[in-house]
Coordinates of C-alpha atoms and ligand atoms in Angstrom, one line a residue:
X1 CA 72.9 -177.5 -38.3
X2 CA 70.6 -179.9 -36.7
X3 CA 68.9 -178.0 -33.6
X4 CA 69.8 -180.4 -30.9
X5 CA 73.4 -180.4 -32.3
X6 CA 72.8 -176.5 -32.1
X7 CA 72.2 -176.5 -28.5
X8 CA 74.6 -179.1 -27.0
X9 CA 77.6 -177.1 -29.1
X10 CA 76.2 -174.1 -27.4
X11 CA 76.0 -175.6 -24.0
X12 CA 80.0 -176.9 -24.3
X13 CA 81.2 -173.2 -25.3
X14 CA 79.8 -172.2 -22.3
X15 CA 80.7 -174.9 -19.9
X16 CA 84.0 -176.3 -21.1
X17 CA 85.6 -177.6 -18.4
X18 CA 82.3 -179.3 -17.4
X19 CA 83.1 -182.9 -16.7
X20 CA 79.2 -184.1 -17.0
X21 CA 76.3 -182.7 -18.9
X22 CA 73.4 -182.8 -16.6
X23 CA 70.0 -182.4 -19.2
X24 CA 66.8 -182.0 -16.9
X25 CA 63.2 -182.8 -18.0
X26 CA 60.0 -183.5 -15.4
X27 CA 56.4 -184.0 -15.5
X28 CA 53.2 -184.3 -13.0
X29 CA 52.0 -187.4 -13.0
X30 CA 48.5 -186.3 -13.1
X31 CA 47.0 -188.1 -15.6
X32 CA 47.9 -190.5 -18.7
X33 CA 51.1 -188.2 -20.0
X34 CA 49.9 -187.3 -23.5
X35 CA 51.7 -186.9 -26.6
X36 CA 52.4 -183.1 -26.2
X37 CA 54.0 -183.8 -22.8
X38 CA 56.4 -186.2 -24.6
X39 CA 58.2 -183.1 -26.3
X40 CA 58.9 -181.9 -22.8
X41 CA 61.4 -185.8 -22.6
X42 CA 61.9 -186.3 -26.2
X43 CA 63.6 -182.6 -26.6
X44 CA 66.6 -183.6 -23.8
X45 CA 66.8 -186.7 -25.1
X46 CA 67.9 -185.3 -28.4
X47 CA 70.6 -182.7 -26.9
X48 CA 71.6 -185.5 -24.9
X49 CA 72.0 -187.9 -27.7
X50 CA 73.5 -184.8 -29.6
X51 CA 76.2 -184.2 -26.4
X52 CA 77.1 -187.9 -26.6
X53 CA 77.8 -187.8 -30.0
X54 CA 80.2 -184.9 -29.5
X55 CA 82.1 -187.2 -26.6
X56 CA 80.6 -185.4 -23.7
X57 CA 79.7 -187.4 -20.5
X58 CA 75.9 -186.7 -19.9
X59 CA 73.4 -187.5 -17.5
X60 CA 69.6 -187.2 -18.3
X61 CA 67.4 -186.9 -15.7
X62 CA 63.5 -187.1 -15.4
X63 CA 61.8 -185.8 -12.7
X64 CA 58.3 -187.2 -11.7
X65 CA 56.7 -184.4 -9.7
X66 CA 54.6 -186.5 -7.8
X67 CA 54.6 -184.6 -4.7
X68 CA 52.4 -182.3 -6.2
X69 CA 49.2 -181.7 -5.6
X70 CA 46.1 -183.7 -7.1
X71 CA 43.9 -180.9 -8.4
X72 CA 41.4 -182.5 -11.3
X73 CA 40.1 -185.4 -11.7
X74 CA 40.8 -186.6 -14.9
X75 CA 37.6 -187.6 -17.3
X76 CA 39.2 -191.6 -17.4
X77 CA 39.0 -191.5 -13.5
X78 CA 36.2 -192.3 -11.3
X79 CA 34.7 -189.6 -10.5
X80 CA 34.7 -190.2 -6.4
X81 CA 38.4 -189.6 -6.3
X82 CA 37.2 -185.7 -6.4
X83 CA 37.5 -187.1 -2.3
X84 CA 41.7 -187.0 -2.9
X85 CA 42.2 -183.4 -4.0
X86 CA 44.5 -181.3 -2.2
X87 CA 46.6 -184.6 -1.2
X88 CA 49.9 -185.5 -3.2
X89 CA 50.1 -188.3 -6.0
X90 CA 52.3 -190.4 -4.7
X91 CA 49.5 -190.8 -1.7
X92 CA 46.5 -191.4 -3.7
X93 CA 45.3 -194.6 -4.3
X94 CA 45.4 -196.1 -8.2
X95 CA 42.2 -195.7 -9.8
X96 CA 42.6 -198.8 -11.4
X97 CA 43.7 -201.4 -8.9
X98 CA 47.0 -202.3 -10.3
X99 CA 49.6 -199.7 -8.7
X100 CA 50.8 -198.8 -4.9
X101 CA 49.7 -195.3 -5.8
X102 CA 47.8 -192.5 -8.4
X103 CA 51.5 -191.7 -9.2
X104 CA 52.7 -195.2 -10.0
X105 CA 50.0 -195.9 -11.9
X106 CA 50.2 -193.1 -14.7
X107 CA 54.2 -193.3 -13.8
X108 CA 54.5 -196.9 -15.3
X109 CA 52.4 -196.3 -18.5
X110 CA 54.7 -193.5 -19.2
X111 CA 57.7 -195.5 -18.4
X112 CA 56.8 -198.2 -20.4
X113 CA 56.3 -196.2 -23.5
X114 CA 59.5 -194.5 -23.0
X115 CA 61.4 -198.2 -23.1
X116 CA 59.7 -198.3 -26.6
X117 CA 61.7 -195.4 -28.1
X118 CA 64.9 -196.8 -25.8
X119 CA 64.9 -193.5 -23.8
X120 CA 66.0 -194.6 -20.5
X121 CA 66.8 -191.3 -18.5
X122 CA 67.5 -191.5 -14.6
X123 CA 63.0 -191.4 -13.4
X124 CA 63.7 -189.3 -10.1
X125 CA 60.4 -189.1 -7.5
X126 CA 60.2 -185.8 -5.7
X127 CA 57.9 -187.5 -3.1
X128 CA 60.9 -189.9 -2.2
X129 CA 63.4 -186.4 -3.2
X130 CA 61.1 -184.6 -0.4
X131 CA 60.8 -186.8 2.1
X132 CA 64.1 -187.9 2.3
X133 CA 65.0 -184.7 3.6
X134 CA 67.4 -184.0 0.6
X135 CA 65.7 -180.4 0.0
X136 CA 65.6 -179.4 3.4
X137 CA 68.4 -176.8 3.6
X138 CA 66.6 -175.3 0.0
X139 CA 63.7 -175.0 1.5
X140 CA 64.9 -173.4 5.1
X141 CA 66.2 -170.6 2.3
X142 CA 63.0 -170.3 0.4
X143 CA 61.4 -169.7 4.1
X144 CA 63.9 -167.5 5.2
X145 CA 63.7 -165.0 1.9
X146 CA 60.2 -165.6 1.7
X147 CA 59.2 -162.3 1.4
X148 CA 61.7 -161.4 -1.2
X149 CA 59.8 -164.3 -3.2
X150 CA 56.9 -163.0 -3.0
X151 CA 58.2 -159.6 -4.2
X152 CA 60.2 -161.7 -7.4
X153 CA 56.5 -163.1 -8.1
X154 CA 54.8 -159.7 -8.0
X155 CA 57.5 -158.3 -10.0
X156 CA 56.0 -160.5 -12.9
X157 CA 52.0 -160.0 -11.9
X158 CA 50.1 -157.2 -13.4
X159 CA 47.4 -157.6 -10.0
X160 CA 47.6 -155.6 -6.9
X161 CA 49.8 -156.9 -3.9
X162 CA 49.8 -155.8 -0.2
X163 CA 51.8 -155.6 2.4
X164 CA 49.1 -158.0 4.1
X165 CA 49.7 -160.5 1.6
X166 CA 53.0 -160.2 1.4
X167 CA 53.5 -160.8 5.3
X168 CA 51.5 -163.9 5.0
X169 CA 53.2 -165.7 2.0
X170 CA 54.5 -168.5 1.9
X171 CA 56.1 -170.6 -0.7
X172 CA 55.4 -174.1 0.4
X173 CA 52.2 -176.5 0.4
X174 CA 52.2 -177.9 3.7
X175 CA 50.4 -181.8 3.7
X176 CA 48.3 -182.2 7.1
X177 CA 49.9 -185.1 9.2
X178 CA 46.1 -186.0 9.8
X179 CA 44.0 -186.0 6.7
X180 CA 47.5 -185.5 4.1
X181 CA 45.9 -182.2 2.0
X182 CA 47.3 -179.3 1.7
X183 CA 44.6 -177.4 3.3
X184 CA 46.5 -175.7 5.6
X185 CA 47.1 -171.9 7.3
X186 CA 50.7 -171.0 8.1
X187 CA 50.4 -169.1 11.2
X188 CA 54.1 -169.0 11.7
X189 CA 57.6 -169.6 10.7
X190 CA 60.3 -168.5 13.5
X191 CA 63.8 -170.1 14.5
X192 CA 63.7 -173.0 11.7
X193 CA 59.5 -174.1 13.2
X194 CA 56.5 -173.5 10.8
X195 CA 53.1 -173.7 12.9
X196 CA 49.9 -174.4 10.9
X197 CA 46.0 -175.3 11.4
X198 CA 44.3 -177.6 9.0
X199 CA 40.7 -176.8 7.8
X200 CA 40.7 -180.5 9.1
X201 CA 41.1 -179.1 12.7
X202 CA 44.8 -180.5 12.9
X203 CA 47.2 -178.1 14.4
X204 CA 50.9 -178.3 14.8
X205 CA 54.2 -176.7 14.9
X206 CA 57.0 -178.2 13.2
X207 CA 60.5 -177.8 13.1
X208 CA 61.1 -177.0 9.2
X209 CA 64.6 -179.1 9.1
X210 CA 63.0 -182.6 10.4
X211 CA 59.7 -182.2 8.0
X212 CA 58.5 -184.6 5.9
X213 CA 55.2 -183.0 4.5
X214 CA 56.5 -179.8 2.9
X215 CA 56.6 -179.2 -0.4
X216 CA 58.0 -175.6 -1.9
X217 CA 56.0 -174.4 -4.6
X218 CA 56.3 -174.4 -8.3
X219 CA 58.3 -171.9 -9.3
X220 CA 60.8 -171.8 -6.2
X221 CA 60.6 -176.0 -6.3
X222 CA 61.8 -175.9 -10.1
X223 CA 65.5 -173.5 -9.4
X224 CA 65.4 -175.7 -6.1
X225 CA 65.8 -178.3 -8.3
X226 CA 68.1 -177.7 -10.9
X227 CA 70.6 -176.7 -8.0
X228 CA 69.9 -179.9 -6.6
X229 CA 71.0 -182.2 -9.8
X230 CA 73.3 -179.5 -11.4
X231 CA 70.9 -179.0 -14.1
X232 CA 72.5 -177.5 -17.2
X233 CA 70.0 -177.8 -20.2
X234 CA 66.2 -177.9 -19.5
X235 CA 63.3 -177.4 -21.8
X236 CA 59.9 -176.2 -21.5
X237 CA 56.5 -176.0 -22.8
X238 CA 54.8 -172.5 -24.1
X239 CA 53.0 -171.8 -21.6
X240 CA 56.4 -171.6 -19.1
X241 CA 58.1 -169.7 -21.9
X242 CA 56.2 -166.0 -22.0
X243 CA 58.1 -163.1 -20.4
X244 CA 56.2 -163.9 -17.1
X245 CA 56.0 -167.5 -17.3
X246 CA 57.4 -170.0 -14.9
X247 CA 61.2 -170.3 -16.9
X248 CA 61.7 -165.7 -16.5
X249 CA 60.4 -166.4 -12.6
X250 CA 62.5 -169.3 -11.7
X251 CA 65.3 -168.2 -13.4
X252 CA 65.3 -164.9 -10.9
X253 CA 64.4 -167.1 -7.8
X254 CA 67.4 -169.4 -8.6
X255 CA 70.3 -166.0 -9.1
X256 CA 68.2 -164.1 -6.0
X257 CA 67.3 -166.9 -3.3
X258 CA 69.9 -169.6 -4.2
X259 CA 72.9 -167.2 -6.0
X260 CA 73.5 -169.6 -8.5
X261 CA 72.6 -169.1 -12.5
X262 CA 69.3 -170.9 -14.1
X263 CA 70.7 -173.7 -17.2
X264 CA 70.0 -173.1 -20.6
X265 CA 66.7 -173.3 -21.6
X266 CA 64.7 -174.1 -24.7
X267 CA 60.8 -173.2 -24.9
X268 CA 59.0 -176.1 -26.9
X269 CA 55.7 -175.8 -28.5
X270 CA 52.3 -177.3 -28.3
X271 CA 51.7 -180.6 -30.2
X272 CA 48.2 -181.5 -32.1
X273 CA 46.5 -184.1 -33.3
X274 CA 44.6 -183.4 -36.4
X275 CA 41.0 -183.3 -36.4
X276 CA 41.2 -182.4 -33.2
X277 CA 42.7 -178.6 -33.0
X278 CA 42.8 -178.7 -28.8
X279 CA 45.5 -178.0 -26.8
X280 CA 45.8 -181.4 -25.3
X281 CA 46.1 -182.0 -21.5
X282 CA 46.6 -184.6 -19.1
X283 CA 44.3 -183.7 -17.4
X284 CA 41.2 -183.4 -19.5
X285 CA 41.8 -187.3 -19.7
X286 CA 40.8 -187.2 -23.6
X287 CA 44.0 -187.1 -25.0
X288 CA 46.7 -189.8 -27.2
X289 CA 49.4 -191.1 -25.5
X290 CA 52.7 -191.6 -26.7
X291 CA 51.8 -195.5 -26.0
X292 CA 48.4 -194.9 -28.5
X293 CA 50.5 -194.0 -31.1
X294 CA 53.1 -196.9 -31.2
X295 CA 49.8 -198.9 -31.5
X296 CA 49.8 -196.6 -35.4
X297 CA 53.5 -195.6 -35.6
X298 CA 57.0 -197.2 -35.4
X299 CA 58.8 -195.6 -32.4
X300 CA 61.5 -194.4 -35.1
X301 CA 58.6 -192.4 -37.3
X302 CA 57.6 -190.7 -34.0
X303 CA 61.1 -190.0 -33.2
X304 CA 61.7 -188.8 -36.2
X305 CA 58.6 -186.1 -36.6
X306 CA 59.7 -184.6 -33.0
X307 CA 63.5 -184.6 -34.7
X308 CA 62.4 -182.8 -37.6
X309 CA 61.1 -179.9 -36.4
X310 CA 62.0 -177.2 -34.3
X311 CA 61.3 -177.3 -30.7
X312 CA 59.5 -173.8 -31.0
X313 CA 57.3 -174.7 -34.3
X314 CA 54.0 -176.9 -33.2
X315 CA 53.2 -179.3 -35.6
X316 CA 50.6 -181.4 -35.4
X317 CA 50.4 -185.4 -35.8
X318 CA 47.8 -186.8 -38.3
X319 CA 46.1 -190.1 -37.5
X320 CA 44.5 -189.6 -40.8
X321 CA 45.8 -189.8 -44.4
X322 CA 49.1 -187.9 -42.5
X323 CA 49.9 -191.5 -41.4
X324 CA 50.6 -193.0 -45.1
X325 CA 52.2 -189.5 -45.8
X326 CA 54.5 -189.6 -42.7
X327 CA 55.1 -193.1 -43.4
X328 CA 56.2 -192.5 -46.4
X329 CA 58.3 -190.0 -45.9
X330 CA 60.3 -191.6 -43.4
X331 CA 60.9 -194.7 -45.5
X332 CA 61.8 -192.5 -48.1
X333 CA 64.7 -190.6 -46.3
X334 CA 65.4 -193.6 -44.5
X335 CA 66.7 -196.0 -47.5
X336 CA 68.1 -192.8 -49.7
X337 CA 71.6 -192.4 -49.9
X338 CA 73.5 -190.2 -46.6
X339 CA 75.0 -187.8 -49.2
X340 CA 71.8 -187.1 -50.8
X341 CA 70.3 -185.8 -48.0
X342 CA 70.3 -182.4 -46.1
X343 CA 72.1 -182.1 -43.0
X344 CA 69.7 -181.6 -40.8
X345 CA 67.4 -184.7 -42.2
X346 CA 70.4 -186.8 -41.7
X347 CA 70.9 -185.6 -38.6
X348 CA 67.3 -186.0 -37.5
X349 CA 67.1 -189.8 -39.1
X350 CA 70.4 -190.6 -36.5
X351 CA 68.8 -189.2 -33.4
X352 CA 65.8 -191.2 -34.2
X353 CA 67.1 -194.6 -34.3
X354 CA 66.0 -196.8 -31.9
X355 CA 68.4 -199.9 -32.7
X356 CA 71.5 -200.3 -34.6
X357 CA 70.2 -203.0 -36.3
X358 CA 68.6 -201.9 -40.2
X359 CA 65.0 -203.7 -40.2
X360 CA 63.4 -204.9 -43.9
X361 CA 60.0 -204.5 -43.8
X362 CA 57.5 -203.9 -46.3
X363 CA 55.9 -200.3 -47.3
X364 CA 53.2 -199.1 -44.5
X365 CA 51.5 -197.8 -47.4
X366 CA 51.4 -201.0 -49.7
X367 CA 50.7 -203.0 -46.6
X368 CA 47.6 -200.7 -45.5
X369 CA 46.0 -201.3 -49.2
X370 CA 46.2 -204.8 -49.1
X371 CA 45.1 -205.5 -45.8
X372 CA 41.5 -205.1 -45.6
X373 CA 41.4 -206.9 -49.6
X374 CA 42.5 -210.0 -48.0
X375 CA 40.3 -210.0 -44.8
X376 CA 43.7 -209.0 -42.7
X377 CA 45.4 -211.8 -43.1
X378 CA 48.8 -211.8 -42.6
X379 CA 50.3 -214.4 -44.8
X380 CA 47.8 -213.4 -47.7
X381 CA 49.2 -210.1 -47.1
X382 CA 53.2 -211.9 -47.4
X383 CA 51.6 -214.1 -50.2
X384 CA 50.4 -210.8 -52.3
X385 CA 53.8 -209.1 -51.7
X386 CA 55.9 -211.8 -53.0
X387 CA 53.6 -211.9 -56.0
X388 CA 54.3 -208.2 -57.0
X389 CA 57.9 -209.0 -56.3
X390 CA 58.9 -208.2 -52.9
X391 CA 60.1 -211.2 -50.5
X392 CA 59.8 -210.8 -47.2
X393 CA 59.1 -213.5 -44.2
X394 CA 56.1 -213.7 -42.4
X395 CA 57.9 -211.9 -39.3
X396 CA 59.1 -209.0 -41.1
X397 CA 55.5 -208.2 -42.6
X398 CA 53.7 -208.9 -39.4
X399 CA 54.6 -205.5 -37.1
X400 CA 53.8 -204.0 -40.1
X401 CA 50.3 -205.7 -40.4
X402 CA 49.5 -205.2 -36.6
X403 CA 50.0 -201.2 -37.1
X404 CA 48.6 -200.6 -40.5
X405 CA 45.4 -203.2 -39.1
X406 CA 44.9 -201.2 -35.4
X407 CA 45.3 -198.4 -37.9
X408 CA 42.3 -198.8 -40.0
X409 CA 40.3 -200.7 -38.1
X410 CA 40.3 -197.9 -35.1
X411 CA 41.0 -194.5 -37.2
X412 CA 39.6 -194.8 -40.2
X413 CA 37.2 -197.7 -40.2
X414 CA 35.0 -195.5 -42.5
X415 CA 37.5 -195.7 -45.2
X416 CA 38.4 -199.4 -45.0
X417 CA 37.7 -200.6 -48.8
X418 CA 35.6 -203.8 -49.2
X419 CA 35.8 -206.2 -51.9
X420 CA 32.0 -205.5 -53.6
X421 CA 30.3 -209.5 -53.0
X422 CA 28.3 -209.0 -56.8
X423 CA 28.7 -207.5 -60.0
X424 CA 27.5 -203.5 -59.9
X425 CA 25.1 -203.2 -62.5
X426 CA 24.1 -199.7 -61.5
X427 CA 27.1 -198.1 -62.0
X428 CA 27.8 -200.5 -64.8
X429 CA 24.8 -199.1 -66.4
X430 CA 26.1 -194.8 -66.3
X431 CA 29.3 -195.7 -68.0
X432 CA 29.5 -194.4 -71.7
X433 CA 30.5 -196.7 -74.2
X434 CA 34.5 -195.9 -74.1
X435 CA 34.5 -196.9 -70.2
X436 CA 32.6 -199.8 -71.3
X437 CA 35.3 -201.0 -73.8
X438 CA 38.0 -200.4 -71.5
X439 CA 36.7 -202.8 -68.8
X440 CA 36.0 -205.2 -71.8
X441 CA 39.9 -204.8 -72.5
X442 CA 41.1 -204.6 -69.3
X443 CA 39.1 -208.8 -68.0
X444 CA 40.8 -209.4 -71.8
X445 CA 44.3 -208.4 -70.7
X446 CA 43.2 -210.8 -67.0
X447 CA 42.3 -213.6 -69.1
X448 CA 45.6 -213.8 -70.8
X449 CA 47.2 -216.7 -69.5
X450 CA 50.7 -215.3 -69.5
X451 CA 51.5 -214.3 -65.6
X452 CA 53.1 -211.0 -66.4
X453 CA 55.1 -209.0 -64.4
X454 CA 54.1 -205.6 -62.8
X455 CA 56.0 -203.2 -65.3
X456 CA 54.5 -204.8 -68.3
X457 CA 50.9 -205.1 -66.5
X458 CA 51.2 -201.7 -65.9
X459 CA 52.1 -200.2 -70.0
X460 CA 49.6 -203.0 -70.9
X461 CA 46.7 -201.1 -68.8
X462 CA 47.9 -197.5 -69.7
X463 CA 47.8 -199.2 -73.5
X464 CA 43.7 -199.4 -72.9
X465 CA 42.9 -195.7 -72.7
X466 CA 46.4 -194.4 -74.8
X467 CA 45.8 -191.3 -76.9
X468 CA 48.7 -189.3 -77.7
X469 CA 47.6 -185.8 -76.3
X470 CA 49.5 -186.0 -72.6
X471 CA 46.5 -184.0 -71.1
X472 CA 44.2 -185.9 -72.0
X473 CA 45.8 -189.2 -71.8
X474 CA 46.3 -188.5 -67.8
X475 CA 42.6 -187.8 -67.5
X476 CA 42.0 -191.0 -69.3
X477 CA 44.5 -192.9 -67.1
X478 CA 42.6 -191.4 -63.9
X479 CA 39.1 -192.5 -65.4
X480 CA 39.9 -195.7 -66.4
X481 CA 41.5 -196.4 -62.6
X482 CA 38.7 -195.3 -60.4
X483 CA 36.0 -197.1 -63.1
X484 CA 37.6 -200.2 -62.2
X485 CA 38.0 -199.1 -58.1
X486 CA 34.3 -198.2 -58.5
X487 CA 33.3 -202.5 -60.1
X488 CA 35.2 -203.9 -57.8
X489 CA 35.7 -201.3 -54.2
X490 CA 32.6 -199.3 -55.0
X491 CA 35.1 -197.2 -54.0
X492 CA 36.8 -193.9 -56.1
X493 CA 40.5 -194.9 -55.4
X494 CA 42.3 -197.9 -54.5
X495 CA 45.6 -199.8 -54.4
X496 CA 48.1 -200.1 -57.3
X497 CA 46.7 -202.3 -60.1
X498 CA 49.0 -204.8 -59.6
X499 CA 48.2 -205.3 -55.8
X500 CA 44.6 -205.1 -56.7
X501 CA 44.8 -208.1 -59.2
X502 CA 47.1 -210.3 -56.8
X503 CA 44.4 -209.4 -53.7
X504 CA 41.1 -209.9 -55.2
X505 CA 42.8 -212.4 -57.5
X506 CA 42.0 -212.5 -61.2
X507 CA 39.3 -215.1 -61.4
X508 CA 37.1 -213.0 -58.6
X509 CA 38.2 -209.6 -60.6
X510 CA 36.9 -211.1 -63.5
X511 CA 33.6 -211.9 -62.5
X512 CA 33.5 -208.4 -61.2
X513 CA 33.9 -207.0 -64.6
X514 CA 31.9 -209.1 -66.6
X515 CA 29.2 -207.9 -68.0
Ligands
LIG1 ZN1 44.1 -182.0 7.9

């Protein structure tokens, strides 16, 4: 069984007279969200899609945790906006001049991205949430039992607590009314008012109930939460998952402080990119978006990786070769027949749809190995299809153009095969006298006037180098191929033969192998 379909069966045998399904997911908006934060969305979006499927009434929310604190300036971000730390997104201004706020700003990007893969959860802003005065009652209780928090915290630290400490915790951040950080020291919380003095030299004394600047922390905020919304199903990254990570803490906060029981949970793994084997982070600033890769992959090839595995196996997500490979793949299980297919790939091809509608579009791969032969022309690249037998209009072959294009011109520009402008006599000159006579045979078989089709082109270039032992014949095959990629690509592979000849064209191959 599929693993979303897994946990969404699991979470109606233990909730069955739950009317609806409430899945939870939420990120800082502290940077651009990268692709490994995307599992943290894409993983309730599954269950959800899976609970839907089964006829159960969901409802998928997102929370931005912008209320948080600003704690690193990301590398993309100027680097004066070190000024903002200790001050909540949402206040912050945007780095780049186009949003109300810090928050907004990386909010939107990530939004956007999201429409592209047609999730739509419900976005909900803890600095509106917080402000609104929705948590208050929550967090008069986290204040209240504060120093049973601190003992559920220490319960799961290895490092040495006092009675000091414990007599001074805490577990809010407190924004200054004056200069909106949290650099504040709680002096005081007694009958419902909290009284604090900035490091900016504010002082005040608040009652708790009426606040507008306090924020609980972390691992109380998170239970707070799921309360809050009625949060059934939430999932979450490795580093929340150990035995003392955020998930085992919250969990005893939520039975303890707010006597109710934490949702199901599902730890989800780190992604990669390859070629680069670091843990990605938003806040590094150095790191793909989900929005980078549409530029390379369809939204349903994405989908589709994240469907395919596990939520606990990291996998990583090649911008290299891996992209004709996961390519495909995909097109592969995508027009096989249903019944030929395993369960679980079946399963994983439905939750990765994007729109009912089945589109016809030419192989990433052939696509990619034409491209740069024709200069990147689109309509060559339609032109040369047709010729090798494949119709398609200029629209269908275009999205496929853009990707395969931003593609090689931006990840592999290195590897992007030029036709050679004159005849290589160099290399012309180390070939032994059989690869001579099969580039003799093969401008013979160009120079045939009869416009053959690709089956018959093919058997009429294995005829060239045909001996009978199998071995040897294959070695052959493999020699006469990259001889010819050599002449013409200077290059040791290349496209299909037939999408070679219709590229280059046969007059230009010709001249290439003339000697
Ligand atoms: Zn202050």
């Amino acid at each position: 069984m599929h693993w979303a379909y897994r946990i969404a069966e699991e979470l109606i045998r233990k909730h069955p007279d739950r009317e609806t399904f409430v899945c939870a997911s939420g990120i800082s908006p502290s940077g651009s969200i990268h692709i490994g934060n995307f599992r943290e969305v894409v993983t309730t979006y599954f269950v959800v899609r899976a609970l839907q499927h089964l006829d159960k009434k969901t409802r998928f929310i997102f929370s931005w945790d912008d209320f948080d604190r600003f704690r690193k300036v990301p590398k993309n971000v100027d680097p004066t906006f070190e000024q903002y730390i200790g001050m909540p997104y949402s206040e912050i201004p945007c780095p780049f001049g186009c949003h109300s706020s810090y928050a907004e700003h990386f909010e939107r990007e990530f939004e956007q991205s999201l429409r592209d893969f047609g999730i739509v959860p419900d976005f909900i802003y803890q600095s509106k949430e917080y402000q609104s005065g929705r948590y208050q009652t929550q967090i008069v209780q986290a204040l209240q039992n504060r120093k049973q928090v601190y003992d559920i915290l220490m319960n799961f630290k290895t490092s040495e607590h006092s009675m000091e400490e414990r007599e001074r915790f805490y577990p809010i951040n407190v924004y200054c009314e004056v200069c909106r950080k949290d650099t504040v020291n709680i002096h005081r919380f007694q009958d419902e008012r909290l009284s604090y003095t900035c490091s900016c030299g504010h002082s005040n004394s608040i009652k708790v109930e009426e606040a507008t600047n306090i924020k609980l922390n972390w691992k109380v905020d998170w239970p707070m939460r799921w309360q809050a919304e009625d949060v059934i199903f939430e999932p979450g990254g490795r580093d929340h998952s150990s035995a003392t990570g955020s998930f085992n803490v919250s969990k005893e906060i939520a039975s303890h402080i707010y006597n109710f029981q934490a949702p199901e949970y599902e730890p989800y793994d780190f992604i990669s990119i390859k070629g680069s084997g670091e843990k990605m982070s938003s806040s590094s600033g150095n790191n793909i978006t989900p929005g980078e890769l549409l530029n390379i992959y369809t939204p349903e090839v994405i989908l589709f990786m994240f469907a395919k595995y596990q939520p606990n196996a990291p996998f990583h997500i090649g911008l290299d070769d891996d992209v004709i490979r996961n390519y495909t793949e995909y097109e592969r299980f995508s027009h096989a027949e249903k019944s030929q297919l395993k369960e679980e790939i079946s399963a994983a091809l439905e939750l990765s749809s994007v729109t009912s509608v089945i589109r016809r579009v030419p192989k990433f791969s052939h696509v990619a190995s034409i491209l740069p032969l024709v200069n990147f022309d689109t309509s060559l690249v339609r032109e040369v299809l047709e010729r090798t037998g494949e119709a398609y209009t200029l629209k269908e072959v275009a999205g496929v153009c853009e990707r395969a294009e931003y593609w090689l011109k931006n990840w592999c520009s290195e590897k992007v095969l030029k036709v050679n402008k004159d005849k290589d006599l160099h290399f012309y000159g180390l070939l032994d006298d059989i690869e001579k006579k099969w580039i003799e045979d093969f401008v013979r078989l160009l120079m045939s006037e009869i416009d053959i089709q690709d089956e018959e082109l093919m058997r009429s270039v294995y005829d060239i180098c045909h001996v009978d032992d199998s071995k040897l014949k294959k070695s052959n095959q493999k020699r006469l191929f990259s001889t010819i990629y050599q002449l013409v690509l200077n290059s040791n592979s290349g496209p299909r033969i037939p999408i070679l000849i219709h590229s280059v064209g046969k007059e230009r191959l010709i001249s290439l192998l003339t000697f």
